[in-house]
Tab-separated table of C-alpha atoms and ligand atoms in Angstrom:
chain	number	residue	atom	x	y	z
W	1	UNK	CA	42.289	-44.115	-19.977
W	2	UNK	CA	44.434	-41.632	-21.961
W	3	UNK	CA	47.573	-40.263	-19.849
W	4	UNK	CA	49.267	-36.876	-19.435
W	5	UNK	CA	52.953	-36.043	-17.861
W	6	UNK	CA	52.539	-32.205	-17.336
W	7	UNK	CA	56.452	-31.227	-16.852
W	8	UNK	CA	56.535	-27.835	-14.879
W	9	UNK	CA	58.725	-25.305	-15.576
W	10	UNK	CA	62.224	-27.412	-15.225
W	11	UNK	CA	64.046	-23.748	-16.562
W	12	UNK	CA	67.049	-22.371	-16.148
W	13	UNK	CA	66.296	-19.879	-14.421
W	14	UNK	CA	64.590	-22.432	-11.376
W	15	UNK	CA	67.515	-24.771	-11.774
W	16	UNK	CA	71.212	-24.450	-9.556
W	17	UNK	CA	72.872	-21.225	-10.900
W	18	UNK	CA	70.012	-19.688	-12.125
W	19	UNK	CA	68.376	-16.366	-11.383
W	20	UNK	CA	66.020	-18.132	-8.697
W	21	UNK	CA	67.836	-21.502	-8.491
W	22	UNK	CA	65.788	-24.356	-6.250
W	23	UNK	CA	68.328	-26.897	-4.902
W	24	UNK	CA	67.427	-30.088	-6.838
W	25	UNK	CA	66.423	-28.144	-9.991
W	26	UNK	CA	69.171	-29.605	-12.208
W	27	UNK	CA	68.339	-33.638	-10.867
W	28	UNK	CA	64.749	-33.044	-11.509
W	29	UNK	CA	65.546	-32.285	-14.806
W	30	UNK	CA	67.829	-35.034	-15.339
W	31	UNK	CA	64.948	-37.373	-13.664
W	32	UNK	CA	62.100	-36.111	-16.444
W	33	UNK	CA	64.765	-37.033	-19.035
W	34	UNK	CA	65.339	-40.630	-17.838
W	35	UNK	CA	61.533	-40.990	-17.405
W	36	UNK	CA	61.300	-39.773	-20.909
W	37	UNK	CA	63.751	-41.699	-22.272
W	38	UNK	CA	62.017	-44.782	-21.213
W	39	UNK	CA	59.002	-46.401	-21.850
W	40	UNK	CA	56.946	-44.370	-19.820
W	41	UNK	CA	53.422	-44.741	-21.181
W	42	UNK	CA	51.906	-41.557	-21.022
W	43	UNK	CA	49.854	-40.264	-24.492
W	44	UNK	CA	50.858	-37.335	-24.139
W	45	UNK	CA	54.218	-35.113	-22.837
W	46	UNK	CA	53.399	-31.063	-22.371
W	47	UNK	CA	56.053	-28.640	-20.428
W	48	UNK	CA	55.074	-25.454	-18.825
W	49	UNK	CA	57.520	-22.370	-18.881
W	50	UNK	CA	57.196	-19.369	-16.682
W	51	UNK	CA	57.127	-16.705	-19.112
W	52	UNK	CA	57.904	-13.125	-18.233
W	53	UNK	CA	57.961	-10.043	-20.297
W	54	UNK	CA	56.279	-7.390	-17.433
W	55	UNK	CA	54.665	-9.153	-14.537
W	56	UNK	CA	54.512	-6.130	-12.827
W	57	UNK	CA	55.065	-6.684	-8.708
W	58	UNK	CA	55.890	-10.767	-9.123
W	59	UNK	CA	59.844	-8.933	-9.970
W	60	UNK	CA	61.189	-7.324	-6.271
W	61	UNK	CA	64.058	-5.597	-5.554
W	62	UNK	CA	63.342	-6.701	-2.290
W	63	UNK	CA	61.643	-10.261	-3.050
W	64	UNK	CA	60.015	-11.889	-0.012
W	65	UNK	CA	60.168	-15.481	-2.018
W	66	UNK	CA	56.416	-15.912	-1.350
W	67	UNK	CA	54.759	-13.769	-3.090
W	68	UNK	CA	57.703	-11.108	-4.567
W	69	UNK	CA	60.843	-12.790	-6.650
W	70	UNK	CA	64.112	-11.917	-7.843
W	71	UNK	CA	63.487	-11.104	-11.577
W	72	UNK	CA	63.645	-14.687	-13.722
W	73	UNK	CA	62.462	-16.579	-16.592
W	74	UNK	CA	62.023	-13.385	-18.740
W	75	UNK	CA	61.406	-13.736	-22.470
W	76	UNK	CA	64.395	-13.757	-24.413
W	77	UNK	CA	66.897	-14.728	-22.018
W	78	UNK	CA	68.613	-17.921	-21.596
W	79	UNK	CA	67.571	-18.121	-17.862
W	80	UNK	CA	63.121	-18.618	-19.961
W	81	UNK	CA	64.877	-21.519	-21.772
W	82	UNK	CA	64.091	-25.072	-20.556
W	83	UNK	CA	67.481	-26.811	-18.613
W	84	UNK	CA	69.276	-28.314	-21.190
W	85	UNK	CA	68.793	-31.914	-20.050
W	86	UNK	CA	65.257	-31.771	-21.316
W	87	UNK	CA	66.689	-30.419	-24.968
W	88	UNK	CA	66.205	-33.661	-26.484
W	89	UNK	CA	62.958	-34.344	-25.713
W	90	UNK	CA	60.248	-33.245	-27.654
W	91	UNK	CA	56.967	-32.276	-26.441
W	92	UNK	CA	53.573	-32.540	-27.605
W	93	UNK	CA	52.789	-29.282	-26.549
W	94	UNK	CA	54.032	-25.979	-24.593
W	95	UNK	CA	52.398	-23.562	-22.430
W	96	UNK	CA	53.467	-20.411	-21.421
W	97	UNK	CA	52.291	-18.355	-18.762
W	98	UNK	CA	52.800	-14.920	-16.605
W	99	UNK	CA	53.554	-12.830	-19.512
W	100	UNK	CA	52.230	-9.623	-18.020
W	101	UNK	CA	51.349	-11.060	-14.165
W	102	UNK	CA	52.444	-13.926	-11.980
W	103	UNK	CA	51.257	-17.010	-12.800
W	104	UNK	CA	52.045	-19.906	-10.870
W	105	UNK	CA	49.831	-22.478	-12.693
W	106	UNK	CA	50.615	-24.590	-15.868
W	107	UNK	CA	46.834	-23.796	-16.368
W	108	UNK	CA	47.076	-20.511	-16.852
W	109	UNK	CA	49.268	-20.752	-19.538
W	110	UNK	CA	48.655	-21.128	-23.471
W	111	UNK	CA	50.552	-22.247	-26.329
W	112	UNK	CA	52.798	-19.465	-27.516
W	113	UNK	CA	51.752	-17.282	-24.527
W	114	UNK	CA	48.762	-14.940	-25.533
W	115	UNK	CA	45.754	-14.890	-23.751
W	116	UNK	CA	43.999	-15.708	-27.285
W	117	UNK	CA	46.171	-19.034	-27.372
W	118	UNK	CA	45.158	-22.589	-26.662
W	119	UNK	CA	44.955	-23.445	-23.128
W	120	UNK	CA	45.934	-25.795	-21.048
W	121	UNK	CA	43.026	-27.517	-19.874
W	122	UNK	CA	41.052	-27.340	-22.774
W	123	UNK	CA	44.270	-28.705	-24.586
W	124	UNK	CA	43.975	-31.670	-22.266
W	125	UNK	CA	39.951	-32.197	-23.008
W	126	UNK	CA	40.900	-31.736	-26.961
W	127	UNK	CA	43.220	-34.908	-26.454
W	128	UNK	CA	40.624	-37.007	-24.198
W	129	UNK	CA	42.858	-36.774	-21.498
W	130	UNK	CA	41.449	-38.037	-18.543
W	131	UNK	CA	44.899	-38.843	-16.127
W	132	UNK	CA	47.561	-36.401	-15.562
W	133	UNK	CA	50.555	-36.681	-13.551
W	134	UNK	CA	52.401	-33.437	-12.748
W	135	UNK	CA	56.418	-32.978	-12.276
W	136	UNK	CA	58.865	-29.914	-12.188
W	137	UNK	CA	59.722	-27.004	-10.043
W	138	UNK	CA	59.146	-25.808	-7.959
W	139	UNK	CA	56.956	-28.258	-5.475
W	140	UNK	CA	55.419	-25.818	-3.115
W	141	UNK	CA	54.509	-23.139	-5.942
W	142	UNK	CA	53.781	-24.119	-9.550
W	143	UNK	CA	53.722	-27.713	-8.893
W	144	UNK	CA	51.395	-27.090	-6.028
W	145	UNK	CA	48.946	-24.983	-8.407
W	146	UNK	CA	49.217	-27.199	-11.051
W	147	UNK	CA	48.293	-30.100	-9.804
W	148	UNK	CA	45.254	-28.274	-7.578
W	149	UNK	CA	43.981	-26.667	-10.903
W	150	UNK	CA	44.077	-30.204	-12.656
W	151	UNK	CA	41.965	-31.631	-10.084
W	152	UNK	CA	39.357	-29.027	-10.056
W	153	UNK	CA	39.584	-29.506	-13.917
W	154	UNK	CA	37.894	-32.930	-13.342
W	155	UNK	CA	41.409	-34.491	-14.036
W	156	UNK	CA	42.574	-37.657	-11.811
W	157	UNK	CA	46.103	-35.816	-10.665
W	158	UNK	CA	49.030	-37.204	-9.459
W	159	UNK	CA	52.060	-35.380	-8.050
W	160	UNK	CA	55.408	-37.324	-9.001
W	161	UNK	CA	57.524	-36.383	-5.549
W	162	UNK	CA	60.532	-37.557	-6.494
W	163	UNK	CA	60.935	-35.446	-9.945
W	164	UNK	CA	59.842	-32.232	-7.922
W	165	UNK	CA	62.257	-29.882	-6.124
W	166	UNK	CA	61.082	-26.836	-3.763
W	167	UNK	CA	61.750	-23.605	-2.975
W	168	UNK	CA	61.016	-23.936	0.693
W	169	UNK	CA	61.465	-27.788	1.493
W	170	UNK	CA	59.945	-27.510	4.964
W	171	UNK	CA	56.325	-26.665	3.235
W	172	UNK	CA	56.023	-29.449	1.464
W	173	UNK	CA	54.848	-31.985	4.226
W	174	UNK	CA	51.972	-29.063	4.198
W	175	UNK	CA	51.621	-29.008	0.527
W	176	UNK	CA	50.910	-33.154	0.531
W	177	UNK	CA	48.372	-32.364	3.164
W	178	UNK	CA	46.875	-30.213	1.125
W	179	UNK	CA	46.694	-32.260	-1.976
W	180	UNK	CA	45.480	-35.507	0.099
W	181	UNK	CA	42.396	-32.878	1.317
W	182	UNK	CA	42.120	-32.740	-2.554
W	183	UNK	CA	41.853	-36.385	-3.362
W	184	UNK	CA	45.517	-35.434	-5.436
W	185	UNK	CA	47.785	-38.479	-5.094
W	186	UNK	CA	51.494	-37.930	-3.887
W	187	UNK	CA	53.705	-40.436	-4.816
W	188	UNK	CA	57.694	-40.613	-3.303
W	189	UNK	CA	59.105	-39.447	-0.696
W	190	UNK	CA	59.675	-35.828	1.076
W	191	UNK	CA	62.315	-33.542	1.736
W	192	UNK	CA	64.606	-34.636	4.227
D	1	ZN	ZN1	57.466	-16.173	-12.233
């Protein structure tokens, strides 16, 4: 049984003060730290980072927060960088997706960000992973794809509740609903 932590996008841009700030950003990323810090028995540690140089109508002037956003997590700004809790930690690998469209799953992401780069799930296969556990921001949107794209990888998946934060915290009872249609296992508790 080899064991992945996929850490979602825990940027600045998704944490408190950022350009598109979830409530609970910042603890999540001091959560993944502690977990890190310990013993924690996973093989291997990747982060995804949303990645933006031109993503065309995922930016709004007039964002809807479902499927338009405020502009965030573009290339070069400090808002792309991961929240400095996790700056001590070093990770196996990173992926980075949505360069030119929105991309809410890690698995659409590669390593450096080109569509030529190493992917995620074939990264995974390359390291015999067989379990992966998924963690970040935000719950209901890149967590949620995440952890449904693992599963139809052929990956046993595992949603770690408690080191996930949401943009809309009333979904999430949905988006465990979801993942239990999915055989994805939820574990912790839900917004309250
Ligand atoms: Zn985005």
């Amino acid at each position: 049984m080899t064991r992945a932590l996929i850490v979602v996008d825990v940027q600045n841009d998704f944490c408190e003060g950022g350009a598109l700030g979830v409530d609970g950003g910042a603890a999540v990323a001091s959560g993944v730290d502690s977990l890190l810090d310990r013993n924690h028995g996973y093989d291997v540690v990747v982060a995804t980072r949303d990645h933006h140089i031109d993503p065309g109508n995922h930016f709004s002037d007039h964002p809807d927060f479902i499927d338009s956003w405020p502009p965030h997590c573009v290339v070069g700004t400090p808002g792309q960088d991961l929240h400095p809790r996790l700056a001590g930690q070093s990770f196996d690998a990173v992926f980075d997706k949505g360069s030119y469209k929105a991309a809410y799953s890690g698995f659409e992401g590669t390593i450096g960000g080109d569509e030529d780069g190493t992917g995620l799930a074939e990264w995974l296969h390359d390291h015999g992973v067989d379990r992966v556990d998924v963690c970040g921001i935000a719950t209901d949107f890149c967590v949620r794809a995440t952890a449904v794209d693992s599963a139809a990888q052929g990956f046993a998946t595992t949603v770690l509740g408690d080191l996930t934060a949401a943009v809309h915290p009333d979904a999430v009872a949905a988006v465990v609903d979801e993942f239990g249609d999915l055989g994805i296992d939820w574990v912790g508790g839900l917004p309250s």
